[in-house]
Short mmCIF file of N, CA, C and O and ligand atoms in Angstrom, two decimals:
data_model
loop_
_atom_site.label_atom_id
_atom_site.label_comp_id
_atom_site.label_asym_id
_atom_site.label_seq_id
_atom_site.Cartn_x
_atom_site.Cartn_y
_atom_site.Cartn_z
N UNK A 1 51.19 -69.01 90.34
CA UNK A 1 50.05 -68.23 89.86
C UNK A 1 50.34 -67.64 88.47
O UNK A 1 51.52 -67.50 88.16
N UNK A 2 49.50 -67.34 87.73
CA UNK A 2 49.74 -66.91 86.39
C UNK A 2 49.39 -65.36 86.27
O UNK A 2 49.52 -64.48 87.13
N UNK A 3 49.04 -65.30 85.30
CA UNK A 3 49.20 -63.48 85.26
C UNK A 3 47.58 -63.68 83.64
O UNK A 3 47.61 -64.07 82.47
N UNK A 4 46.63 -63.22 84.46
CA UNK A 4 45.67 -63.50 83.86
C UNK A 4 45.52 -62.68 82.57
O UNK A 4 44.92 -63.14 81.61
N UNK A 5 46.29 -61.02 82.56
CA UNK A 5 46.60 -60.01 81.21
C UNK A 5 47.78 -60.57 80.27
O UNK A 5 48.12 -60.07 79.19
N UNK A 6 48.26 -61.56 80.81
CA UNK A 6 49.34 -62.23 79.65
C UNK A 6 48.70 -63.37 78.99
O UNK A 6 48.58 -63.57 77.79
N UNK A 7 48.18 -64.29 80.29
CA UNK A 7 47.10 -65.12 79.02
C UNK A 7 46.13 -64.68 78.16
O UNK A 7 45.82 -65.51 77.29
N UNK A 8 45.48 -63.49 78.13
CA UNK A 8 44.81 -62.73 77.58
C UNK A 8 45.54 -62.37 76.32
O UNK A 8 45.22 -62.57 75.15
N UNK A 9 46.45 -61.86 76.78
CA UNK A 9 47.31 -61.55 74.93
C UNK A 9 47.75 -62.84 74.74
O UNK A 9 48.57 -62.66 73.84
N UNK A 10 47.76 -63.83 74.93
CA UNK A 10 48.08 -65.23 74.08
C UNK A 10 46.86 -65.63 73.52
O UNK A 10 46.94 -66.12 72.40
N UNK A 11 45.62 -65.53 74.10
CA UNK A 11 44.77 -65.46 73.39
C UNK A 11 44.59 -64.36 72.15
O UNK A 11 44.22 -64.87 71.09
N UNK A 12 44.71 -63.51 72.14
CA UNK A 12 45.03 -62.73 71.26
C UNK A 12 46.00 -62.60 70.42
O UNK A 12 45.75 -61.79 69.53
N UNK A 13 47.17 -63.17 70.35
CA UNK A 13 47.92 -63.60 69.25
C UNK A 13 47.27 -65.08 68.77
O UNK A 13 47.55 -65.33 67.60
N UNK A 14 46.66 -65.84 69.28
CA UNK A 14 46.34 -67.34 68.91
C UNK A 14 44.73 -66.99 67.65
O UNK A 14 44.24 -67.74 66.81
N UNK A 15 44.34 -65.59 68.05
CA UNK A 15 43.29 -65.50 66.88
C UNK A 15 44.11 -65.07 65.82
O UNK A 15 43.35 -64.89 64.87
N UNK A 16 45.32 -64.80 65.46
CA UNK A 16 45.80 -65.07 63.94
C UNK A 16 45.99 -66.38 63.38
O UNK A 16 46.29 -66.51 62.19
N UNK A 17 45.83 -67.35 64.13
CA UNK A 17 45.92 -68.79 63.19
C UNK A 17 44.20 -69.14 62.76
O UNK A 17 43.74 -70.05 62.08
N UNK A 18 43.59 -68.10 63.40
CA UNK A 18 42.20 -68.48 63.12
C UNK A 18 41.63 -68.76 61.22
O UNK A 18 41.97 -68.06 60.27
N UNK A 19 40.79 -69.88 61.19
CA UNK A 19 40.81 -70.31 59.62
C UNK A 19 39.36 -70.13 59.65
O UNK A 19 38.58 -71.06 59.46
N UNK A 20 38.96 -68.74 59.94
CA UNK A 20 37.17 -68.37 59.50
C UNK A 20 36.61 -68.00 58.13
O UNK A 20 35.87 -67.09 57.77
N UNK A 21 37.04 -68.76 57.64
CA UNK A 21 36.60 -69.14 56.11
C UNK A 21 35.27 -68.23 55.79
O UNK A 21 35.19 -67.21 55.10
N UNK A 22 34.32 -68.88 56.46
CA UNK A 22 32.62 -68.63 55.90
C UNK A 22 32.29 -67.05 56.94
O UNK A 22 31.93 -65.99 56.43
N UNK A 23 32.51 -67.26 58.40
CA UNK A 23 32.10 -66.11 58.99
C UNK A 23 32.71 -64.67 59.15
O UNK A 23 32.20 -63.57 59.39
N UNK A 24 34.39 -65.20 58.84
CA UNK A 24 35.28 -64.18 59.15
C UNK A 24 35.45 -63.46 60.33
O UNK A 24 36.02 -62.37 60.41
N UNK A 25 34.72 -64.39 61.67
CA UNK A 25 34.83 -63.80 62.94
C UNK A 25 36.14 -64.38 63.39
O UNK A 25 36.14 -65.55 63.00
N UNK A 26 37.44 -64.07 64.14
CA UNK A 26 38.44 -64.78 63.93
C UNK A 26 38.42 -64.76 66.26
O UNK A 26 38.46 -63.84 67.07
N UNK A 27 38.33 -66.51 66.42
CA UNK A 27 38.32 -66.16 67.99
C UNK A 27 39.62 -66.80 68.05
O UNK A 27 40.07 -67.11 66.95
N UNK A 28 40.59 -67.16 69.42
CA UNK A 28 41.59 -67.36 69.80
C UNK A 28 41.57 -67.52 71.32
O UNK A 28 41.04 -66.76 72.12
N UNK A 29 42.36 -68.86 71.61
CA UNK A 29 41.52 -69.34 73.15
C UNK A 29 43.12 -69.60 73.17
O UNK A 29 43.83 -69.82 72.20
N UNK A 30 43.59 -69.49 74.84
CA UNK A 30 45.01 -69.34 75.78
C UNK A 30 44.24 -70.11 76.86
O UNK A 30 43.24 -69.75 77.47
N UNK A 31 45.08 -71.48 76.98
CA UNK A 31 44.64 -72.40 78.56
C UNK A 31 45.61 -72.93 78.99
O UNK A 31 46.23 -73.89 78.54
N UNK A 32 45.82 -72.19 80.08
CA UNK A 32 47.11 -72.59 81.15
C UNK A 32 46.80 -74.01 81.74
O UNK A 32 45.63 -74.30 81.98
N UNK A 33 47.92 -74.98 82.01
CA UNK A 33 47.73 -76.05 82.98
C UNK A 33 47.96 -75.56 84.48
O UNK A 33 48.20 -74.41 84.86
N UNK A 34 47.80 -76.77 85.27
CA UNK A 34 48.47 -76.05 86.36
C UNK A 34 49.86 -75.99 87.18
O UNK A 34 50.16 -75.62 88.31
N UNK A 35 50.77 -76.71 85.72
CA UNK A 35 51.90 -76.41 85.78
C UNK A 35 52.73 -75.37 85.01
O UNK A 35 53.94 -75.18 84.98
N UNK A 36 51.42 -74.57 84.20
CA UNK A 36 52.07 -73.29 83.78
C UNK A 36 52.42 -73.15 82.20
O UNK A 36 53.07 -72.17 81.82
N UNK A 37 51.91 -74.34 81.10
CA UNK A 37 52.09 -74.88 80.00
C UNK A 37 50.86 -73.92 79.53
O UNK A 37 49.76 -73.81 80.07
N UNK A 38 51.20 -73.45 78.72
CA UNK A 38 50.17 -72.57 77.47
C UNK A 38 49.78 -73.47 76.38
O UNK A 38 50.57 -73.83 75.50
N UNK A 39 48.48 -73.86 76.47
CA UNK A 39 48.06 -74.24 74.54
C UNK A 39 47.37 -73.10 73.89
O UNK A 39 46.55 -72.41 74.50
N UNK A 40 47.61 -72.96 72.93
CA UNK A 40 46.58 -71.69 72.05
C UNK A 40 45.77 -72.72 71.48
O UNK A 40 46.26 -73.83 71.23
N UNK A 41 44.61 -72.46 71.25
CA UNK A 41 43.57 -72.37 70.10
C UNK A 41 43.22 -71.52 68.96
O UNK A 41 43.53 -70.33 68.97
N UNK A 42 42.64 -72.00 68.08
CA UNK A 42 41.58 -70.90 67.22
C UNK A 42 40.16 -71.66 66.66
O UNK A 42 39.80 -72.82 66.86
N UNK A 43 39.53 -70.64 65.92
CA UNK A 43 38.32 -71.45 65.71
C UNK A 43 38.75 -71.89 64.23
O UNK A 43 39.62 -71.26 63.62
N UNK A 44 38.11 -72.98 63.70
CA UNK A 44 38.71 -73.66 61.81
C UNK A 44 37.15 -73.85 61.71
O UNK A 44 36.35 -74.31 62.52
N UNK A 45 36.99 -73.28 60.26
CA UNK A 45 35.47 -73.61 59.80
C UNK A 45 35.89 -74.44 58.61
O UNK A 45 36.92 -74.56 57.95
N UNK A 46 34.75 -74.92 58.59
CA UNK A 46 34.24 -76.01 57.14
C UNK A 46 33.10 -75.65 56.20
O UNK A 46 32.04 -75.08 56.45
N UNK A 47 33.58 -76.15 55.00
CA UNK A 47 32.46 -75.88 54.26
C UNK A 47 30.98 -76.39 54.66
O UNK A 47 29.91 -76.08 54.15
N UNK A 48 31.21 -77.14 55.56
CA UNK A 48 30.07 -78.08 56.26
C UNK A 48 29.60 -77.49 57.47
O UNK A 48 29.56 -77.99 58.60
N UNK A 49 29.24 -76.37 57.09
CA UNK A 49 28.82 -75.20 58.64
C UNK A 49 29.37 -76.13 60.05
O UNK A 49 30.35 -75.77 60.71
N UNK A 50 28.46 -77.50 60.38
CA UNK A 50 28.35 -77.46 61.67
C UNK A 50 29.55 -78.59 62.03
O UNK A 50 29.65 -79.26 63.05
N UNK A 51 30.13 -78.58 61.22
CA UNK A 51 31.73 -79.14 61.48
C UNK A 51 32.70 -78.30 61.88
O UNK A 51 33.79 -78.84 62.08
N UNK A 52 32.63 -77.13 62.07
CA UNK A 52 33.47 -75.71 62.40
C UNK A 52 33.35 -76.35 63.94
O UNK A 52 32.43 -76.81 64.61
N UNK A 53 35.00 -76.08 64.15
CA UNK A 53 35.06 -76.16 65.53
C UNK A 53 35.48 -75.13 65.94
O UNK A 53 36.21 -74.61 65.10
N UNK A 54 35.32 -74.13 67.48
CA UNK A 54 35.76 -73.14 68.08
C UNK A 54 36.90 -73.48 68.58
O UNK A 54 37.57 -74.51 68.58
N UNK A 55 37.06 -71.92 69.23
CA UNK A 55 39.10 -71.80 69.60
C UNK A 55 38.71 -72.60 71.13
O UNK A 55 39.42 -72.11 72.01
N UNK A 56 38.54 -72.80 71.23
CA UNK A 56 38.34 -73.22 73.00
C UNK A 56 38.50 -74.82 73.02
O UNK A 56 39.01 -75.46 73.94
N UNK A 57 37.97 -75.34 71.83
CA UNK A 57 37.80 -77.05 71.39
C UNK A 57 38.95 -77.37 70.97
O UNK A 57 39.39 -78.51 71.18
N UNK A 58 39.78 -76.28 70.16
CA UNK A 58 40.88 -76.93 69.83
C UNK A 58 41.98 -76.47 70.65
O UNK A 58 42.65 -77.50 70.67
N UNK A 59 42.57 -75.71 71.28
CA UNK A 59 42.69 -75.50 72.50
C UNK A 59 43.02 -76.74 73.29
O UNK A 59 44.12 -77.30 73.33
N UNK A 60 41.65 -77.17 74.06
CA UNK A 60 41.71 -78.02 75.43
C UNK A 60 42.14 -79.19 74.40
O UNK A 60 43.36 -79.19 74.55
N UNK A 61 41.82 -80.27 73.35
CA UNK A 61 41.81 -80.85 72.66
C UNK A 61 43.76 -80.97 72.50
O UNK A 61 44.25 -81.94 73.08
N UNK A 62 44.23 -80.51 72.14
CA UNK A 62 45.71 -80.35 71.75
C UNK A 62 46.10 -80.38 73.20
O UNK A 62 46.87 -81.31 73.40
N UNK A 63 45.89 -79.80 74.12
CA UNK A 63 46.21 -80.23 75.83
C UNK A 63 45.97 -81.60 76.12
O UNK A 63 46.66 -82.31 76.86
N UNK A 64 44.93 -81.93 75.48
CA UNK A 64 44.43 -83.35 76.67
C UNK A 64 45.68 -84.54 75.23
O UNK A 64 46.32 -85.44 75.77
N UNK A 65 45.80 -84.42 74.12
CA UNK A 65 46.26 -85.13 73.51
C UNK A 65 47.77 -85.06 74.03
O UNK A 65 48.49 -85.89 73.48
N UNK A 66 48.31 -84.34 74.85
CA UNK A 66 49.99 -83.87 75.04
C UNK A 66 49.80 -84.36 76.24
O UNK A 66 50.88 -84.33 76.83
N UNK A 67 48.25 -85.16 77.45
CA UNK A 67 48.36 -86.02 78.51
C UNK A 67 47.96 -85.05 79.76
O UNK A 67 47.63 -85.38 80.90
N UNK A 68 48.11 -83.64 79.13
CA UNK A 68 47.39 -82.81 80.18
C UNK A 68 45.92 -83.17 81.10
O UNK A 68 45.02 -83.92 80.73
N UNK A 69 45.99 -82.58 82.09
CA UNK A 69 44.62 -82.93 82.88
C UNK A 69 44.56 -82.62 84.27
O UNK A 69 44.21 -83.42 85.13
N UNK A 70 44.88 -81.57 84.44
CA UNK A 70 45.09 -80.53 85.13
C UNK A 70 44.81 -78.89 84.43
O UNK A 70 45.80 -78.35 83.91
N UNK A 71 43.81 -78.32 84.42
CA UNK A 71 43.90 -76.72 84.20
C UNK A 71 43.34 -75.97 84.86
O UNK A 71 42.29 -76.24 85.42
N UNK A 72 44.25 -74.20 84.97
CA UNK A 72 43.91 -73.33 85.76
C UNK A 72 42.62 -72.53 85.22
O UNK A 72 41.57 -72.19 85.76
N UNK A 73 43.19 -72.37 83.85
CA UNK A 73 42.32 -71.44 83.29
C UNK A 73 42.26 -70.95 81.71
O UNK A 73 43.39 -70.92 81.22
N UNK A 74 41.24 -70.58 80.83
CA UNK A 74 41.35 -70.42 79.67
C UNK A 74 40.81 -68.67 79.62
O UNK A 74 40.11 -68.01 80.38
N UNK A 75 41.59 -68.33 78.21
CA UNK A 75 41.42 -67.04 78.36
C UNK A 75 41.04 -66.96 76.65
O UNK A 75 41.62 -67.63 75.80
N UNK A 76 39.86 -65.93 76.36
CA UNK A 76 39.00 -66.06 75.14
C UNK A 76 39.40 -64.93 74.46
O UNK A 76 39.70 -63.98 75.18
N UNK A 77 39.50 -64.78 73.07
CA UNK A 77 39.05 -62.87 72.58
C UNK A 77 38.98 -63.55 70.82
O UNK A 77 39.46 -64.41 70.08
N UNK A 78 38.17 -62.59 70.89
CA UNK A 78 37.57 -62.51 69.47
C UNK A 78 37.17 -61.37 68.97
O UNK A 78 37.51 -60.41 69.67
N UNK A 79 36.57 -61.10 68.00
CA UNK A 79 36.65 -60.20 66.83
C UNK A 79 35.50 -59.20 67.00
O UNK A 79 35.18 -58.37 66.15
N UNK A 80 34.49 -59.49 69.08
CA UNK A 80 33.36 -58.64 69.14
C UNK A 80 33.83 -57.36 69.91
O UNK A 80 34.76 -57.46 70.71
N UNK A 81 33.32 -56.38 69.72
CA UNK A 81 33.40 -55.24 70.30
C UNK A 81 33.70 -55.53 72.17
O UNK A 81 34.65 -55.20 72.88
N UNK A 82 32.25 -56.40 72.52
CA UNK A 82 32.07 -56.47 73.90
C UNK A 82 32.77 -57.50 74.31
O UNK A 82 33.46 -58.12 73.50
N UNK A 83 32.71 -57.82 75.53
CA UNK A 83 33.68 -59.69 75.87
C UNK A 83 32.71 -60.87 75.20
O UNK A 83 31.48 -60.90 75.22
N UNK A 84 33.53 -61.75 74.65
CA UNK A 84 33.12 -62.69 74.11
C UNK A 84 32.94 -63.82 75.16
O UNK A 84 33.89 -64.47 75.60
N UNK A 85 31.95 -63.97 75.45
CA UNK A 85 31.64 -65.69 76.16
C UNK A 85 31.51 -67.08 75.20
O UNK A 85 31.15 -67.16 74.02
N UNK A 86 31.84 -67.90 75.91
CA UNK A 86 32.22 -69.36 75.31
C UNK A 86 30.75 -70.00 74.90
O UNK A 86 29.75 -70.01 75.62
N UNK A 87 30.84 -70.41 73.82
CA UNK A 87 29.26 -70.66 73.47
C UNK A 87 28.94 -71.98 73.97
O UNK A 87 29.84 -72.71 74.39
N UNK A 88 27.48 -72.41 73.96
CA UNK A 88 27.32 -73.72 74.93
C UNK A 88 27.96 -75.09 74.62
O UNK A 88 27.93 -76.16 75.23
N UNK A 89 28.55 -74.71 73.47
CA UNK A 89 29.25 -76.40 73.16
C UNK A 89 30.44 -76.24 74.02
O UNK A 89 30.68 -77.15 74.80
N UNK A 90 31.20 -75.24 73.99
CA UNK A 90 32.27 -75.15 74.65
C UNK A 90 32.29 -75.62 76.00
O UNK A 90 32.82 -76.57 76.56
N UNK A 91 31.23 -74.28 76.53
CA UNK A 91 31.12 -74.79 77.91
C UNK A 91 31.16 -75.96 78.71
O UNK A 91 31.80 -76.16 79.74
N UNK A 92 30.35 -76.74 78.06
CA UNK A 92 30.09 -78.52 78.28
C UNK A 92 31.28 -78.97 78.15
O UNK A 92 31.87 -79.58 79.05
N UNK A 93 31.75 -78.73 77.04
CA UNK A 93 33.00 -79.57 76.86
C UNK A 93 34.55 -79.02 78.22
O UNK A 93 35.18 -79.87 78.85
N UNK A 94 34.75 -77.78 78.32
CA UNK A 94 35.61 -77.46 79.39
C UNK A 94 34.91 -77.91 80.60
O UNK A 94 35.77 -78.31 81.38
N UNK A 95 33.87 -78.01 81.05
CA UNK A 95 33.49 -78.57 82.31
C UNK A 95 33.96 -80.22 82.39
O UNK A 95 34.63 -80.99 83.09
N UNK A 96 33.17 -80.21 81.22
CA UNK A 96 33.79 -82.12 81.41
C UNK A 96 35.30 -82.60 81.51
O UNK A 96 35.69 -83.58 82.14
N UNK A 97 36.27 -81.47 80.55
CA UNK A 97 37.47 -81.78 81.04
C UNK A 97 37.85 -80.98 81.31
O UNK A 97 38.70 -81.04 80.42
N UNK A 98 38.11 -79.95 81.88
CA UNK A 98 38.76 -79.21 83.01
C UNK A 98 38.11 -78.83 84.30
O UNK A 98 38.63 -78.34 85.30
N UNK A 99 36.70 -79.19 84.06
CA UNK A 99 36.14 -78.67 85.57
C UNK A 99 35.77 -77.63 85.82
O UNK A 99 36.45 -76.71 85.37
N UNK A 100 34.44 -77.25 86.70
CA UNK A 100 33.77 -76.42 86.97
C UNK A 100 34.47 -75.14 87.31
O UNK A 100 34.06 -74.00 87.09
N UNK A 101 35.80 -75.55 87.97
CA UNK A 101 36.72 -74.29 88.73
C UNK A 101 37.72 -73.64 87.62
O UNK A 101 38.62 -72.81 87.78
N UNK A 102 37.23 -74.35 86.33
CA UNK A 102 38.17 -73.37 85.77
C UNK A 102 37.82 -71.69 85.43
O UNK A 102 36.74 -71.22 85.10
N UNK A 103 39.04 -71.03 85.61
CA UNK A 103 38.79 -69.44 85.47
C UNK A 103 38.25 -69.17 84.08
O UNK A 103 38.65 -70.04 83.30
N UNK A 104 37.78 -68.62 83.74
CA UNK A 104 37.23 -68.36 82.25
C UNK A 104 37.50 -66.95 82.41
O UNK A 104 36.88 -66.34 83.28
N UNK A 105 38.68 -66.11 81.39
CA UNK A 105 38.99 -64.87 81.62
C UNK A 105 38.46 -64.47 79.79
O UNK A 105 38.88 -64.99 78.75
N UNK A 106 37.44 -63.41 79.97
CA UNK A 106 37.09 -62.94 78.78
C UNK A 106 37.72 -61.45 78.78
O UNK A 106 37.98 -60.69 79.71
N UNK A 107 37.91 -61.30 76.84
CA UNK A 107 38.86 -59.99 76.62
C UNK A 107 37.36 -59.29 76.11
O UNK A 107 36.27 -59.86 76.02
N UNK A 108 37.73 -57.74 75.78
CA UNK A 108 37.20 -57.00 74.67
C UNK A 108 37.99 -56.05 74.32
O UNK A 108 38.86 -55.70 75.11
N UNK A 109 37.84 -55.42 73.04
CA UNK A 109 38.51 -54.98 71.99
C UNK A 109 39.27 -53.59 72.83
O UNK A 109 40.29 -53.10 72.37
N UNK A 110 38.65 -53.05 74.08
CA UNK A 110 39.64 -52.06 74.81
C UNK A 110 40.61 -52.73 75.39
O UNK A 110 41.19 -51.80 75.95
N UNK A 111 41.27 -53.77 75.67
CA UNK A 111 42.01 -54.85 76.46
C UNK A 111 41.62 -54.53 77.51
O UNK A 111 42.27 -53.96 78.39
N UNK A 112 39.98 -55.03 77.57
CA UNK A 112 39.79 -55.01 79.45
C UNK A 112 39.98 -56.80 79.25
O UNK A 112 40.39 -57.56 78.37
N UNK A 113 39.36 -56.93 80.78
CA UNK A 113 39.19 -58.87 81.07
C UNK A 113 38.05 -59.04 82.18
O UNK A 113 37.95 -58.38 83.21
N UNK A 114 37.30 -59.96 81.77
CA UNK A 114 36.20 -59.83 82.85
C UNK A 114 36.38 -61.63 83.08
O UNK A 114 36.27 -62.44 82.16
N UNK A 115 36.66 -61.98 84.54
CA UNK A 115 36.66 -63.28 84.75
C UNK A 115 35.55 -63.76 85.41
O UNK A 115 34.93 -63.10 86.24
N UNK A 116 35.22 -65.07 85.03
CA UNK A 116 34.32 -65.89 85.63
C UNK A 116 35.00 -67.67 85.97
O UNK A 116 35.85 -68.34 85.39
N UNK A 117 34.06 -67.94 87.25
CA UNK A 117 34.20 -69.62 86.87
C UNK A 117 33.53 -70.21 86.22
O UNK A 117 32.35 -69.95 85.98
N UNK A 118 34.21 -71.20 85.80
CA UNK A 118 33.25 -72.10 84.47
C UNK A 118 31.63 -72.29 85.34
O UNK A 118 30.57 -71.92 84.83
N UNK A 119 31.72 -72.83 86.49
CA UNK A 119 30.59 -73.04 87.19
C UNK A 119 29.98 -71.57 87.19
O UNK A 119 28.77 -71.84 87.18
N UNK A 120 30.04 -70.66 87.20
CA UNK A 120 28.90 -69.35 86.63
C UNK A 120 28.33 -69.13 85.47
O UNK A 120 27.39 -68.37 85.26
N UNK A 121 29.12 -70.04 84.43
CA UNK A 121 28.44 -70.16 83.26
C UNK A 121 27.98 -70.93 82.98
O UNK A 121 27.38 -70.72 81.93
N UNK A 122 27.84 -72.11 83.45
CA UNK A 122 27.26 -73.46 83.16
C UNK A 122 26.84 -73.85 84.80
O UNK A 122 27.51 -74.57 85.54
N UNK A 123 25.72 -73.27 85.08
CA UNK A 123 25.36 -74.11 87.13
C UNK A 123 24.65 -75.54 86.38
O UNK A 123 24.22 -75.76 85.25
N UNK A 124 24.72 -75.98 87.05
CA UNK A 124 23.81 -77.50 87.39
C UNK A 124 23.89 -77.88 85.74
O UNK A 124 23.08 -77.61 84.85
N UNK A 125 25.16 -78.60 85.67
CA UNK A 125 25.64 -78.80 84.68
C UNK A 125 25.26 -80.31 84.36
O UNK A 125 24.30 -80.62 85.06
N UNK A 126 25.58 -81.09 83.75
CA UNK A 126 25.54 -82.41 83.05
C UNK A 126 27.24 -82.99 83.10
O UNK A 126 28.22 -82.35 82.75
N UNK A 127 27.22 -83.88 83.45
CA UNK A 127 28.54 -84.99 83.76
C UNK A 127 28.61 -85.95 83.81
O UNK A 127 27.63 -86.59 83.42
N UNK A 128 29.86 -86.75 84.33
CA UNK A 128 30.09 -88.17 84.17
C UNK A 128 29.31 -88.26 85.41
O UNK A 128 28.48 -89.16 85.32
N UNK A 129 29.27 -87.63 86.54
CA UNK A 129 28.48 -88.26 87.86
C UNK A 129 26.88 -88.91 87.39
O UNK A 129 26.44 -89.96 87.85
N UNK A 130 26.16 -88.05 86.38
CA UNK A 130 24.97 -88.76 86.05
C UNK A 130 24.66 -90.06 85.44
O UNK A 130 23.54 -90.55 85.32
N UNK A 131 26.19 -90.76 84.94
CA UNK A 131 26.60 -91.78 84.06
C UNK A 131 26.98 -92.84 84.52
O UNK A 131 27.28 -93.87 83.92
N UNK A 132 26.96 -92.53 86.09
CA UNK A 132 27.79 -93.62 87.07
C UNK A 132 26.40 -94.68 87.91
O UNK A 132 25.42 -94.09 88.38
N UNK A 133 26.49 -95.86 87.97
CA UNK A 133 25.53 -96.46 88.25
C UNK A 133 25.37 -96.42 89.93
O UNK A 133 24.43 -96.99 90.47
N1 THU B 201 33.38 -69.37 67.98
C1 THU B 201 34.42 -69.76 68.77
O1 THU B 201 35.50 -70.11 68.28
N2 THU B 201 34.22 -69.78 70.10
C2 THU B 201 33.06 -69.41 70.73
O2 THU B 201 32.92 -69.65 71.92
C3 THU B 201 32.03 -68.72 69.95
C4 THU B 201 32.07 -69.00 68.49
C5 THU B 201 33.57 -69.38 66.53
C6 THU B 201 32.85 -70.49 65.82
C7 THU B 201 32.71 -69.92 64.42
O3 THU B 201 33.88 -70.22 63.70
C8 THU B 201 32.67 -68.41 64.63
O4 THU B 201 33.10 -68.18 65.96
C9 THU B 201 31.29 -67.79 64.43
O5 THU B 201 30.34 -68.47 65.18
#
């Protein structure tokens, strides 16, 4: 089992590599496998607005390239007062590869954590099952 206030501050050290060029919102994403392997994320913007990818994309992305495919859980914090939730690109994308059951542990700026499953943020989602003949 992991310790859901330590992935929380790995997310929170992982928003100093953040490269928020244009917005200056700086997020930072922590996703455990379920053998206990940490990847950090951050978000990298482009001069090309909608080429900016979030901390959560690069994150799972750097996991699945190291053969991962197995995860417990990702843990978010960013630069808002309140808890930051994963915006809808994200979402889609952690469902498709990590699955509905992953924990989604959100920070805010008091170091609280409010957890959810991915399936509470995304119900009746879109997948490979709709793709299968
Ligand atoms: N951002 C993330 O990294 N993750 C989210 O789930 C929400 C938004 C980033 C994208 C962009 O660099 C900045 O926050 C402002 O939208």
């Amino acid at each position: 089992m992991f310790d859901a206030k330590e992935l929380a501050r790995k997310a929170v050290e992982a928003k100093s590599k953040a490269l928020p060029t244009y917005s200056n919102f700086h997020v930072g994403a922590a996703l455990i496998t379920e053998s206990g392997v940490i990847y950090k994320g951050a978000n990298i913007e482009n001069s090309s607005y909608g080429l900016t990818i979030c901390a959560e994309r690069t994150a799972v992305f750097q996991a699945i390239l190291d053969g991962e495919r197995k995860f417990e859980a990702i843990a978010i914090a960013g630069d808002s007062e309140d808890f930051l939730p994963p915006c809808g690109a994200c979402r889609q994308v952690l469902a498709d590869l990590c699955g509905k059951d992953l924990e989604v542990i959100l920070t805010n700026q008091k170091g609280e954590i409010k957890t959810f499953r991915l399936e509470e943020l995304l119900p009746f989602s879109f997948g490979e099952e709709f793709l299968k003949p």
